[in-house]
């Protein structure tokens, strides 16, 4: 549980710190660092290729701008009527007219160009940076006009911008029909900007005194037919991936059905009859492991109680009762182990008393206890894992998993050539996060019985993460088929992995006998009359079968039946193998001992955490293509 919570906290921390790296915010600009002039020149050719030159003149005080500036480019989206993702190509980067070193990183799905060198520190002064790049598929095609809609400066700069200007050059013969500009933070409809036509096919816009995180967005509508629209998508581009994925899901479904019918249908379960003694001479830990198939913490506490009721050890409990109190248990060796003990209990005797005849377990982490717990589990696995694994049919999962991964990779590669590999990689990251959540949940619920609070916590975090991930997956229409495929594939594999299990007849027989034993121990007294000569309840029978009641989940009922016997016979009970400062209650004795001992052992064997933890006037600032922002570094 602690490991899972640490993982979820780390995921939330990464998300919190990664929300907005440009949050190295305008506080640093208070010292005078600012953008004095931001000029953007856009030249669009007849194929729709936009060549953009940005000139950014900044004032540096050596504060945020130590090495240079960074320019953030968000994921570019294709304009209306475009069928392929934009292709961005950075041509050159300059500082004061000379070529400047730079490096590019991808942060939170954004392309960030860091201009300057880590080894070079700038002196205070004024510097002019120039970025030149090309971008495709940014001309939108409407019914009556074509349009270029561009977030020219970006609206995520951490510095104020004193003067911003954008100039647009269209091909010869193109007439600008309408234009608009917008200023302010993202979503603002303010138009504190002016425009001026330079010629029939050129126009410029400018704005003054933009604050930090404010930008200039421009839009121009022009005559249709002068910029070549993209060709329509081919049949393969539109339907190739969906057809591939549908065929794969269909083929996998046939595989699942055929193999389940032939190898996965369970044989008929034996009829359950009451059993009055442990079947097959199973030890308590063995019975619990075969019954549940999990290494729960009840197994070790039941094995210790089993040793005590057989007279090999004595359990002394100390510490006050209460929700927040810590229990302490001292185990005292009474006699040496012998051949009558099962392997896992012999191991406990040898490990508990390897350096003396007493061992105290107070809930504090102890590497020795951790090692004993691991060896105890290993002993049970060595004895019974092969028997439990019979009929799991895990080998039938290999082929569908390989096919799913290969087809997913092929589909992503095809979509990458159509829509761009940046978009594909971002989508893969979201799918990867979803897979991580699924794996964490599976590991958490597979090998332990979580507390109510732990289970609720996991479900809350998991639901939030799953909903957020699913929303992200379904937001990208281009990746929708492969995202649906990945989700359906995981669901189908999960269901199939459960259905394909076919327990052996020997396992079904063993569990039938165990259920019969549980039937006897968990039956109410009036139900016992239906059984043929059930044994009478005595202190000896109660003690002998108490460890079994602990692993079968009927310790409360077993204790209540013992208490009823004491009341009817007007006798008292005093254990010679268990000492406690608390008042004895037969009805809750087994359940309380099981819970306290199991929790103390769990705490003592768990290492503590190492840390605590547009042009017609309907647009807005930040709309259209382009965008992003930047700052100093």
Coordinates of C-alpha atoms in Angstrom, one line a residue:
X1 CA 0.0 0.0 0.0
X2 CA 2.8 2.4 0.9
X3 CA 4.6 1.7 -2.3
X4 CA 1.5 2.4 -4.3
X5 CA 0.7 5.6 -2.5
X6 CA 4.3 6.8 -3.0
X7 CA 4.0 6.1 -6.8
X8 CA 0.7 8.1 -7.0
X9 CA 2.2 11.0 -5.0
X10 CA 5.2 11.0 -7.4
X11 CA 2.9 11.0 -10.4
X12 CA 1.0 14.0 -9.0
X13 CA 4.2 15.8 -8.1
X14 CA 5.5 15.4 -11.7
X15 CA 2.2 16.6 -13.0
X16 CA 2.1 19.6 -10.7
X17 CA 5.7 20.7 -11.5
X18 CA 5.2 20.0 -15.2
X19 CA 2.0 22.1 -15.6
X20 CA 3.7 25.2 -16.9
X21 CA 7.4 25.5 -17.1
X22 CA 6.9 29.1 -18.3
X23 CA 5.7 29.8 -14.9
X24 CA 9.2 31.2 -14.2
X25 CA 6.9 34.1 -14.2
X26 CA 6.8 37.8 -14.7
X27 CA 8.1 38.3 -11.2
X28 CA 11.6 38.3 -12.7
X29 CA 10.6 41.0 -15.2
X30 CA 10.0 43.5 -12.4
X31 CA 13.7 44.2 -12.4
X32 CA 13.5 45.7 -15.9
X33 CA 13.9 42.7 -18.2
X34 CA 11.4 43.0 -21.0
X35 CA 10.9 42.6 -24.8
X36 CA 11.5 46.0 -26.3
X37 CA 10.4 45.0 -29.8
X38 CA 8.8 41.9 -31.3
X39 CA 8.6 41.8 -35.1
X40 CA 7.1 38.8 -37.0
X41 CA 7.4 38.6 -40.8
X42 CA 5.2 36.0 -42.5
X43 CA 5.7 35.1 -46.2
X44 CA 3.2 32.6 -47.7
X45 CA 3.8 31.0 -51.1
X46 CA 1.2 29.5 -53.4
X47 CA 1.6 26.0 -51.9
X48 CA 0.6 27.4 -48.5
X49 CA 4.1 27.1 -47.0
X50 CA 4.7 29.9 -44.5
X51 CA 8.2 31.2 -44.0
X52 CA 8.3 33.1 -40.7
X53 CA 11.0 35.3 -39.3
X54 CA 10.8 36.5 -35.7
X55 CA 13.0 39.3 -34.4
X56 CA 12.9 39.7 -30.7
X57 CA 14.8 42.6 -29.1
X58 CA 15.2 42.1 -25.3
X59 CA 16.6 44.0 -22.4
X60 CA 18.7 41.8 -20.1
X61 CA 19.6 42.6 -16.5
X62 CA 21.3 39.3 -16.0
X63 CA 18.4 38.0 -13.9
X64 CA 16.1 35.7 -15.9
X65 CA 18.1 36.3 -19.0
X66 CA 21.4 34.8 -18.0
X67 CA 22.4 32.7 -21.1
X68 CA 19.8 33.9 -23.5
X69 CA 16.1 33.4 -24.2
X70 CA 13.9 30.4 -24.9
X71 CA 11.0 30.3 -27.4
X72 CA 8.2 27.9 -26.8
X73 CA 6.2 26.4 -29.7
X74 CA 3.1 24.5 -28.8
X75 CA 1.9 21.5 -30.9
X76 CA 0.8 23.0 -34.2
X77 CA -2.7 22.2 -35.5
X78 CA -3.7 22.1 -39.1
X79 CA -6.0 24.9 -40.3
X80 CA -9.6 24.3 -41.5
X81 CA -9.6 22.2 -44.7
X82 CA -6.2 20.7 -44.1
X83 CA -5.9 17.0 -43.9
X84 CA -2.3 16.5 -42.7
X85 CA -0.5 17.8 -39.6
X86 CA 1.8 20.9 -39.9
X87 CA 5.4 20.3 -40.6
X88 CA 7.7 22.7 -38.6
X89 CA 11.3 23.3 -39.7
X90 CA 13.6 25.6 -37.9
X91 CA 16.0 27.1 -40.4
X92 CA 18.3 29.5 -38.4
X93 CA 18.8 31.1 -35.1
X94 CA 20.8 34.3 -34.7
X95 CA 21.8 36.8 -32.0
X96 CA 22.7 40.4 -33.1
X97 CA 22.9 39.2 -36.7
X98 CA 25.3 36.4 -36.1
X99 CA 24.5 32.7 -35.9
X100 CA 23.9 31.6 -32.3
X101 CA 24.0 28.2 -30.7
X102 CA 20.8 26.7 -29.5
X103 CA 19.3 23.4 -28.4
X104 CA 15.7 22.1 -28.6
X105 CA 13.9 20.2 -25.9
X106 CA 10.3 18.8 -25.6
X107 CA 8.6 19.8 -22.4
X108 CA 4.9 19.0 -21.7
X109 CA 4.3 18.4 -25.4
X110 CA 5.8 21.7 -26.4
X111 CA 8.9 22.3 -28.5
X112 CA 11.2 24.7 -26.6
X113 CA 14.1 26.3 -28.4
X114 CA 16.8 27.5 -25.9
X115 CA 19.0 30.1 -27.5
X116 CA 22.4 30.6 -26.1
X117 CA 25.0 28.4 -24.4
X118 CA 25.0 27.2 -20.8
X119 CA 28.7 28.1 -20.6
X120 CA 28.2 31.7 -21.7
X121 CA 26.7 34.3 -19.3
X122 CA 25.4 37.6 -20.9
X123 CA 26.3 41.0 -19.6
X124 CA 23.5 43.5 -19.0
X125 CA 22.4 45.1 -22.2
X126 CA 20.1 44.9 -25.2
X127 CA 20.2 41.9 -27.5
X128 CA 18.2 41.1 -30.7
X129 CA 17.4 37.4 -31.4
X130 CA 16.1 36.1 -34.7
X131 CA 14.4 32.8 -35.4
X132 CA 13.5 31.8 -39.0
X133 CA 11.4 28.7 -39.6
X134 CA 8.8 27.3 -42.0
X135 CA 5.4 25.8 -41.2
X136 CA 2.9 24.0 -43.5
X137 CA -0.8 23.6 -43.5
X138 CA -1.7 26.9 -41.7
X139 CA -3.9 28.4 -44.5
X140 CA -7.6 27.7 -43.7
X141 CA -10.0 27.1 -46.6
X142 CA -13.5 28.4 -46.1
X143 CA -16.5 28.6 -48.5
X144 CA -16.0 32.2 -49.6
X145 CA -12.4 33.0 -48.7
X146 CA -9.1 31.5 -47.6
X147 CA -7.5 32.6 -44.3
X148 CA -4.3 32.9 -42.4
X149 CA -5.0 33.0 -38.6
X150 CA -1.9 33.2 -36.5
X151 CA -0.9 33.7 -32.8
X152 CA 2.1 35.8 -33.8
X153 CA 3.9 36.5 -30.6
X154 CA 2.5 33.8 -28.5
X155 CA 0.7 34.6 -25.2
X156 CA 2.9 32.8 -22.7
X157 CA 5.9 35.1 -22.5
X158 CA 7.1 35.8 -19.0
X159 CA 8.1 39.3 -20.1
X160 CA 6.0 42.3 -21.1
X161 CA 6.3 43.4 -24.8
X162 CA 6.7 47.1 -25.4
X163 CA 6.0 47.0 -29.2
X164 CA 4.8 44.1 -31.3
X165 CA 4.4 44.1 -35.1
X166 CA 3.4 41.4 -37.6
X167 CA 3.6 41.7 -41.3
X168 CA 2.0 39.3 -43.8
X169 CA 3.0 38.8 -47.4
X170 CA 0.7 36.8 -49.7
X171 CA 1.4 35.6 -53.2
X172 CA 1.1 38.1 -56.1
X173 CA -2.5 38.6 -57.3
X174 CA -4.0 37.8 -53.9
X175 CA -6.4 40.4 -52.6
X176 CA -6.9 40.8 -48.8
X177 CA -10.7 40.9 -48.2
X178 CA -10.8 41.2 -44.4
X179 CA -8.6 41.3 -41.4
X180 CA -8.6 41.4 -37.7
X181 CA -6.2 41.5 -34.7
X182 CA -6.6 40.6 -31.1
X183 CA -4.5 41.3 -27.9
X184 CA -4.4 40.2 -24.3
X185 CA -4.2 36.9 -22.5
X186 CA -5.5 33.7 -24.0
X187 CA -9.2 34.0 -24.9
X188 CA -9.4 37.8 -24.8
X189 CA -11.4 39.5 -27.5
X190 CA -9.7 42.9 -27.0
X191 CA -8.5 44.6 -30.1
X192 CA -5.9 47.1 -28.8
X193 CA -4.1 46.9 -32.0
X194 CA -4.1 48.6 -35.5
X195 CA -3.7 47.3 -39.0
X196 CA -2.3 48.9 -42.2
X197 CA -2.4 47.5 -45.7
X198 CA 1.0 47.8 -47.4
X199 CA -0.3 46.7 -50.8
X200 CA -2.9 44.5 -52.3
X201 CA -1.3 41.4 -51.0
X202 CA 0.5 42.6 -47.8
X203 CA -0.7 43.9 -44.5
X204 CA 0.8 44.7 -41.1
X205 CA -0.6 44.9 -37.6
X206 CA 1.0 46.4 -34.5
X207 CA 0.3 46.7 -30.7
X208 CA 1.8 48.5 -27.8
X209 CA 2.5 47.7 -24.2
X210 CA 1.5 44.1 -24.0
X211 CA 1.8 42.7 -20.5
X212 CA 3.4 39.4 -19.4
X213 CA 1.5 36.5 -20.8
X214 CA -0.3 38.8 -23.3
X215 CA 0.1 38.4 -27.1
X216 CA -0.8 39.7 -30.5
X217 CA -2.9 37.4 -32.7
X218 CA -3.7 38.3 -36.4
X219 CA -6.0 37.0 -39.1
X220 CA -6.4 37.9 -42.8
X221 CA -9.1 36.6 -45.2
X222 CA -8.2 36.6 -48.9
X223 CA -9.4 35.6 -52.3
X224 CA -9.9 31.9 -52.9
X225 CA -8.0 29.8 -55.4
X226 CA -4.6 31.6 -55.1
X227 CA -3.2 29.3 -52.5
X228 CA -3.3 25.6 -53.6
X229 CA -5.5 23.6 -51.3
X230 CA -4.2 20.2 -50.2
X231 CA -5.2 17.1 -52.0
X232 CA -8.0 15.0 -50.3
X233 CA -6.8 12.1 -48.2
X234 CA -6.5 8.8 -50.0
X235 CA -8.6 5.8 -49.1
X236 CA -5.7 4.3 -47.3
X237 CA -5.1 7.5 -45.2
X238 CA -8.7 7.6 -44.2
X239 CA -9.6 4.0 -43.6
X240 CA -6.4 2.0 -43.6
X241 CA -5.7 2.1 -39.9
X242 CA -9.3 1.6 -38.8
X243 CA -9.7 -1.4 -41.1
X244 CA -6.4 -2.9 -39.8
X245 CA -7.5 -2.5 -36.2
X246 CA -11.0 -3.9 -36.8
X247 CA -9.5 -7.0 -38.5
X248 CA -7.1 -7.4 -35.7
X249 CA -9.8 -7.2 -33.0
X250 CA -12.0 -9.6 -35.0
X251 CA -9.1 -12.1 -35.4
X252 CA -8.2 -11.9 -31.7
X253 CA -11.9 -12.3 -30.7
X254 CA -12.0 -15.6 -32.7
X255 CA -8.8 -16.7 -31.1
X256 CA -10.1 -15.9 -27.6
X257 CA -13.4 -17.8 -28.2
X258 CA -11.8 -20.8 -29.8
X259 CA -9.1 -21.3 -27.2
X260 CA -11.5 -20.7 -24.3
X261 CA -14.0 -23.3 -25.6
X262 CA -11.2 -25.9 -26.1
X263 CA -8.9 -25.1 -23.2
X264 CA -10.5 -22.7 -20.8
X265 CA -14.0 -24.1 -19.8
X266 CA -13.9 -25.2 -16.2
X267 CA -14.7 -28.8 -15.4
X268 CA -17.7 -29.3 -13.1
X269 CA -17.1 -28.5 -9.5
X270 CA -17.4 -31.3 -7.0
X271 CA -20.3 -31.1 -4.5
X272 CA -19.4 -29.6 -1.2
X273 CA -20.0 -31.6 1.9
X274 CA -19.1 -30.6 5.5
X275 CA -15.7 -31.6 6.7
X276 CA -14.9 -31.9 10.4
X277 CA -11.2 -32.1 10.2
X278 CA -8.6 -30.3 8.1
X279 CA -8.7 -32.0 4.7
X280 CA -5.6 -33.7 3.3
X281 CA -3.8 -32.8 6.6
X282 CA -3.3 -29.3 5.3
X283 CA -1.6 -26.9 7.6
X284 CA -3.4 -23.6 8.3
X285 CA -1.0 -21.6 6.0
X286 CA -1.3 -24.2 3.2
X287 CA -5.0 -24.2 3.4
X288 CA -5.3 -20.4 3.3
X289 CA -2.8 -20.3 0.3
X290 CA -4.6 -23.0 -1.7
X291 CA -8.0 -21.5 -0.9
X292 CA -7.3 -17.9 -1.9
X293 CA -4.2 -18.3 -4.1
X294 CA -2.7 -15.3 -2.5
X295 CA 0.1 -14.7 0.1
X296 CA -2.1 -12.7 2.5
X297 CA -0.7 -11.5 5.8
X298 CA -3.2 -13.8 7.6
X299 CA -1.1 -16.8 6.7
X300 CA 1.9 -15.9 8.8
X301 CA -0.1 -14.9 11.9
X302 CA -2.1 -18.2 11.6
X303 CA 1.1 -20.2 11.4
X304 CA 2.4 -18.5 14.5
X305 CA -0.9 -19.3 16.4
X306 CA -0.7 -22.8 15.1
X307 CA 2.8 -23.2 16.6
X308 CA 1.5 -21.8 19.9
X309 CA -1.6 -24.1 20.1
X310 CA 0.6 -27.1 19.5
X311 CA 2.8 -26.1 22.4
X312 CA 6.0 -25.2 20.6
X313 CA 5.9 -21.4 21.5
X314 CA 4.1 -19.0 23.8
X315 CA 2.7 -15.7 22.6
X316 CA 2.8 -12.7 25.1
X317 CA 1.1 -9.6 24.0
X318 CA 1.8 -6.1 25.5
X319 CA 0.6 -2.6 24.8
X320 CA -2.7 -0.9 25.2
X321 CA -5.7 -1.6 23.1
X322 CA -7.0 1.2 20.9
X323 CA -7.2 2.3 17.3
X324 CA -3.9 4.2 17.3
X325 CA -2.0 2.1 19.9
X326 CA 0.9 -0.2 18.9
X327 CA 0.8 -3.8 19.9
X328 CA 3.9 -5.7 20.8
X329 CA 4.3 -9.5 20.8
X330 CA 7.0 -11.6 22.4
X331 CA 7.4 -15.1 21.1
X332 CA 8.9 -17.6 23.6
X333 CA 10.2 -21.0 22.6
X334 CA 8.8 -23.8 24.7
X335 CA 10.2 -26.8 22.9
X336 CA 12.2 -27.7 19.8
X337 CA 10.6 -28.3 16.5
X338 CA 10.1 -31.9 15.3
X339 CA 9.0 -33.9 12.3
X340 CA 5.3 -33.2 13.0
X341 CA 5.5 -29.6 11.8
X342 CA 4.9 -28.6 8.2
X343 CA 7.9 -27.1 6.3
X344 CA 6.8 -23.5 6.7
X345 CA 6.3 -23.8 10.5
X346 CA 9.7 -25.6 10.9
X347 CA 11.3 -22.6 9.0
X348 CA 9.6 -20.2 11.5
X349 CA 11.0 -22.1 14.5
X350 CA 14.5 -22.1 13.1
X351 CA 14.4 -18.4 12.0
X352 CA 12.6 -16.9 15.0
X353 CA 14.9 -18.6 17.6
X354 CA 18.2 -18.7 15.7
X355 CA 19.9 -16.5 18.4
X356 CA 17.9 -17.2 21.5
X357 CA 14.6 -18.5 22.9
X358 CA 12.7 -15.2 22.7
X359 CA 11.8 -12.8 19.9
X360 CA 10.0 -9.5 20.3
X361 CA 8.0 -8.0 17.5
X362 CA 6.8 -4.4 18.3
X363 CA 5.8 -3.2 14.8
X364 CA 9.1 -1.3 14.2
X365 CA 10.9 -2.2 11.1
X366 CA 13.2 -5.1 11.6
X367 CA 15.2 -6.5 8.6
X368 CA 15.2 -9.9 10.3
X369 CA 11.4 -10.0 10.3
X370 CA 11.3 -8.8 6.7
X371 CA 13.7 -11.7 5.8
X372 CA 11.6 -14.2 7.7
X373 CA 8.4 -13.1 6.0
X374 CA 10.0 -13.4 2.6
X375 CA 11.4 -16.9 3.4
X376 CA 8.0 -18.0 4.8
X377 CA 6.3 -16.9 1.5
X378 CA 9.0 -18.6 -0.5
X379 CA 8.5 -21.9 1.4
X380 CA 4.8 -21.8 0.6
X381 CA 5.5 -21.1 -3.0
X382 CA 8.0 -23.9 -3.2
X383 CA 5.5 -26.3 -1.8
X384 CA 2.4 -25.3 -3.6
X385 CA 3.0 -22.9 -6.5
X386 CA 3.2 -25.6 -9.1
X387 CA -0.1 -27.0 -7.9
X388 CA -1.7 -23.6 -7.9
X389 CA -0.4 -22.8 -11.4
X390 CA -1.9 -25.9 -13.0
X391 CA -4.5 -24.7 -15.5
X392 CA -3.5 -21.1 -15.6
X393 CA -2.9 -21.4 -19.3
X394 CA -0.7 -18.3 -19.3
X395 CA 1.0 -19.5 -22.5
X396 CA -2.2 -18.7 -24.4
X397 CA -1.7 -15.0 -23.6
X398 CA 1.6 -14.7 -25.4
X399 CA 0.3 -14.6 -28.9
X400 CA -2.5 -12.0 -28.5
X401 CA -0.2 -9.7 -26.5
X402 CA 2.5 -9.9 -29.2
X403 CA -0.1 -9.3 -32.0
X404 CA -1.6 -6.4 -30.1
X405 CA 1.7 -4.7 -29.5
X406 CA 2.9 -5.3 -33.1
X407 CA -0.4 -4.0 -34.7
X408 CA -0.4 -1.0 -32.3
X409 CA 3.1 -0.2 -33.4
X410 CA 2.3 -0.5 -37.1
X411 CA -0.8 1.6 -36.7
X412 CA 1.1 4.3 -34.8
X413 CA 3.8 4.3 -37.5
X414 CA 1.2 4.7 -40.3
X415 CA -0.5 7.6 -38.3
X416 CA 2.9 9.1 -37.7
X417 CA 3.6 9.4 -41.5
X418 CA 0.1 11.0 -41.9
X419 CA -0.3 13.2 -38.9
X420 CA 3.3 13.7 -37.7
X421 CA 5.4 11.7 -35.2
X422 CA 5.2 14.4 -32.5
X423 CA 1.5 13.9 -32.2
X424 CA 1.9 10.2 -32.2
X425 CA 4.6 10.3 -29.5
X426 CA 2.4 12.5 -27.3
X427 CA -0.5 10.1 -27.7
X428 CA 1.7 7.2 -26.9
X429 CA 2.7 8.9 -23.6
X430 CA -0.9 9.2 -22.6
X431 CA -1.5 5.5 -23.4
X432 CA 1.6 4.6 -21.4
X433 CA 0.3 6.4 -18.4
X434 CA -3.0 4.5 -18.6
X435 CA -1.1 1.2 -18.8
X436 CA 0.9 2.2 -15.7
X437 CA -2.3 2.8 -13.8
X438 CA -3.7 -0.5 -14.9
X439 CA -0.5 -2.3 -13.8
X440 CA -0.5 -0.6 -10.4
X441 CA -4.1 -1.5 -9.7
X442 CA -3.5 -5.1 -10.7
X443 CA -0.4 -5.4 -8.5
X444 CA -2.2 -3.8 -5.6
X445 CA -5.3 -6.0 -5.6
X446 CA -3.5 -9.2 -6.7
X447 CA -1.4 -10.0 -3.7
X448 CA -3.0 -8.3 -0.8
X449 CA -6.3 -7.6 0.9
X450 CA -6.2 -3.8 1.2
X451 CA -7.7 -1.9 4.0
X452 CA -10.9 0.0 3.3
X453 CA -9.1 3.3 3.4
X454 CA -6.4 2.0 1.1
X455 CA -8.8 0.6 -1.4
X456 CA -10.9 3.8 -1.4
X457 CA -7.7 5.9 -1.9
X458 CA -6.5 3.8 -4.8
X459 CA -10.0 3.9 -6.4
X460 CA -10.2 7.7 -6.1
X461 CA -6.7 8.3 -7.5
X462 CA -7.3 5.7 -10.2
X463 CA -10.7 7.1 -11.2
X464 CA -9.3 10.6 -11.5
X465 CA -6.3 9.4 -13.5
X466 CA -8.4 7.1 -15.7
X467 CA -11.0 9.7 -16.5
X468 CA -8.3 12.3 -17.3
X469 CA -6.5 9.9 -19.5
X470 CA -9.6 8.7 -21.3
X471 CA -10.6 12.4 -22.0
X472 CA -7.1 13.0 -23.4
X473 CA -7.3 9.9 -25.6
X474 CA -10.7 10.8 -27.0
X475 CA -9.8 14.5 -27.6
X476 CA -7.5 13.7 -30.6
X477 CA -9.8 12.6 -33.4
X478 CA -6.9 11.6 -35.6
X479 CA -5.7 9.1 -33.0
X480 CA -9.2 8.0 -32.0
X481 CA -9.2 4.6 -33.8
X482 CA -5.9 3.5 -32.3
X483 CA -6.9 4.8 -28.8
X484 CA -10.1 2.8 -29.0
X485 CA -8.1 -0.2 -30.1
X486 CA -5.7 0.1 -27.2
X487 CA -8.5 0.4 -24.6
X488 CA -10.5 -2.5 -26.1
X489 CA -7.4 -4.6 -26.4
X490 CA -6.5 -4.2 -22.7
X491 CA -10.1 -5.0 -21.6
X492 CA -10.2 -8.1 -23.8
X493 CA -6.8 -9.3 -22.6
X494 CA -7.9 -8.8 -19.0
X495 CA -11.1 -10.7 -19.4
X496 CA -9.4 -13.5 -21.4
X497 CA -6.7 -13.9 -18.8
X498 CA -9.4 -14.7 -16.3
X499 CA -11.6 -16.9 -18.6
X500 CA -8.7 -19.0 -19.9
X501 CA -7.8 -20.3 -16.5
X502 CA -8.9 -23.8 -16.1
X503 CA -8.3 -25.3 -12.6
X504 CA -7.3 -28.9 -12.5
X505 CA -9.7 -31.5 -11.1
X506 CA -7.3 -31.9 -8.2
X507 CA -7.4 -28.2 -7.4
X508 CA -11.2 -28.2 -7.6
X509 CA -11.3 -31.2 -5.3
X510 CA -9.0 -29.6 -2.8
X511 CA -11.0 -26.4 -2.7
X512 CA -14.2 -28.3 -2.4
X513 CA -12.9 -30.0 0.7
X514 CA -11.7 -26.7 2.1
X515 CA -15.1 -25.1 1.4
X516 CA -16.7 -28.1 3.3
X517 CA -14.4 -27.5 6.2
X518 CA -15.3 -23.8 6.1
X519 CA -19.0 -24.8 6.0
X520 CA -18.6 -26.7 9.3
X521 CA -16.6 -24.0 11.1
X522 CA -18.7 -21.1 9.9
X523 CA -22.1 -22.8 10.5
X524 CA -24.4 -21.4 13.1
X525 CA -25.2 -23.8 16.0
X526 CA -28.7 -24.5 14.7
X527 CA -27.3 -25.4 11.3
X528 CA -24.9 -28.0 12.9
X529 CA -27.9 -30.1 13.7
X530 CA -28.1 -30.8 9.9
X531 CA -24.6 -32.4 9.9
X532 CA -24.0 -36.0 10.8
X533 CA -22.3 -36.3 14.2
X534 CA -20.2 -33.0 14.2
X535 CA -17.6 -32.9 17.0
X536 CA -18.5 -31.3 20.2
X537 CA -16.9 -27.9 20.9
X538 CA -14.2 -28.1 23.6
X539 CA -11.3 -25.9 24.4
X540 CA -9.0 -28.4 22.7
X541 CA -11.1 -28.4 19.5
X542 CA -11.3 -24.6 19.6
X543 CA -7.5 -24.2 19.9
X544 CA -6.7 -26.8 17.3
X545 CA -8.9 -25.3 14.7
X546 CA -8.5 -21.6 15.5
X547 CA -5.6 -21.0 13.0
X548 CA -7.8 -22.5 10.3
X549 CA -10.6 -20.2 11.2
X550 CA -8.2 -17.3 10.9
X551 CA -7.2 -18.1 7.3
X552 CA -10.8 -19.1 6.2
X553 CA -12.3 -15.8 7.5
X554 CA -14.6 -17.4 10.0
X555 CA -12.7 -16.6 13.2
X556 CA -15.5 -14.4 14.6
X557 CA -18.1 -17.2 14.2
X558 CA -15.7 -19.8 15.6
X559 CA -15.0 -17.6 18.6
X560 CA -18.7 -17.0 19.2
X561 CA -19.5 -20.7 19.1
X562 CA -16.7 -21.2 21.7
X563 CA -18.1 -18.5 23.9
X564 CA -21.6 -20.0 23.7
X565 CA -20.1 -23.3 24.9
X566 CA -18.4 -21.6 27.8
X567 CA -21.7 -19.9 28.8
X568 CA -23.7 -23.1 28.6
X569 CA -21.2 -25.1 30.6
X570 CA -20.6 -22.2 33.1
X571 CA -16.8 -22.7 32.7
X572 CA -14.0 -20.3 32.2
X573 CA -11.1 -20.5 29.8
X574 CA -7.5 -19.6 30.4
X575 CA -4.9 -20.2 27.7
X576 CA -1.5 -21.5 28.5
X577 CA -0.1 -20.5 25.1
X578 CA -1.3 -16.8 25.0
X579 CA -0.9 -14.0 27.5
X580 CA -2.5 -10.6 27.1
X581 CA -3.1 -7.6 29.4
X582 CA -6.5 -7.2 27.9
X583 CA -9.8 -8.7 29.2
X584 CA -10.4 -12.1 27.5
X585 CA -13.4 -12.3 25.2
X586 CA -13.9 -15.7 23.5
X587 CA -16.2 -14.3 20.7
X588 CA -13.6 -11.7 19.5
X589 CA -10.4 -13.5 20.7
X590 CA -9.4 -15.1 17.4
X591 CA -10.3 -12.1 15.2
X592 CA -8.6 -9.6 17.4
X593 CA -5.5 -11.7 17.8
X594 CA -5.4 -12.4 14.0
X595 CA -5.7 -8.7 13.1
X596 CA -3.3 -7.4 15.8
X597 CA -0.6 -10.0 15.1
X598 CA -0.9 -9.7 11.3
X599 CA -0.7 -5.8 11.4
X600 CA 2.3 -5.9 13.7
X601 CA 4.1 -8.4 11.5
X602 CA 3.3 -6.3 8.4
X603 CA 4.7 -3.1 10.0
X604 CA 7.8 -4.9 11.2
X605 CA 8.5 -6.3 7.8
X606 CA 7.9 -3.2 5.7
X607 CA 10.8 -0.7 5.2
X608 CA 9.8 2.9 6.1
X609 CA 9.5 5.4 3.3
X610 CA 12.8 7.2 2.5
X611 CA 10.8 10.5 2.0
X612 CA 7.6 12.0 3.2
X613 CA 6.2 12.9 1.7
X614 CA -10.4 34.6 -37.0
X615 CA -10.3 37.4 -39.7
X616 CA -14.2 37.9 -39.7
X617 CA -14.0 39.2 -36.1
X618 CA -14.9 36.0 -34.3
X619 CA -11.4 35.2 -33.1
X620 CA -9.5 35.9 -29.9
X621 CA -6.1 36.4 -28.5
X622 CA -4.2 33.1 -28.7
X623 CA -6.5 31.7 -31.4
X624 CA -5.3 30.2 -34.7
X625 CA -2.0 28.6 -35.3
X626 CA 1.3 29.5 -33.7
X627 CA 1.3 30.6 -30.1
X628 CA 3.5 29.6 -27.2
X629 CA 5.7 32.0 -25.5
X630 CA 9.1 32.0 -23.9
X631 CA 11.4 33.6 -21.3
X632 CA 14.9 33.8 -20.2
X633 CA 17.3 31.1 -19.0

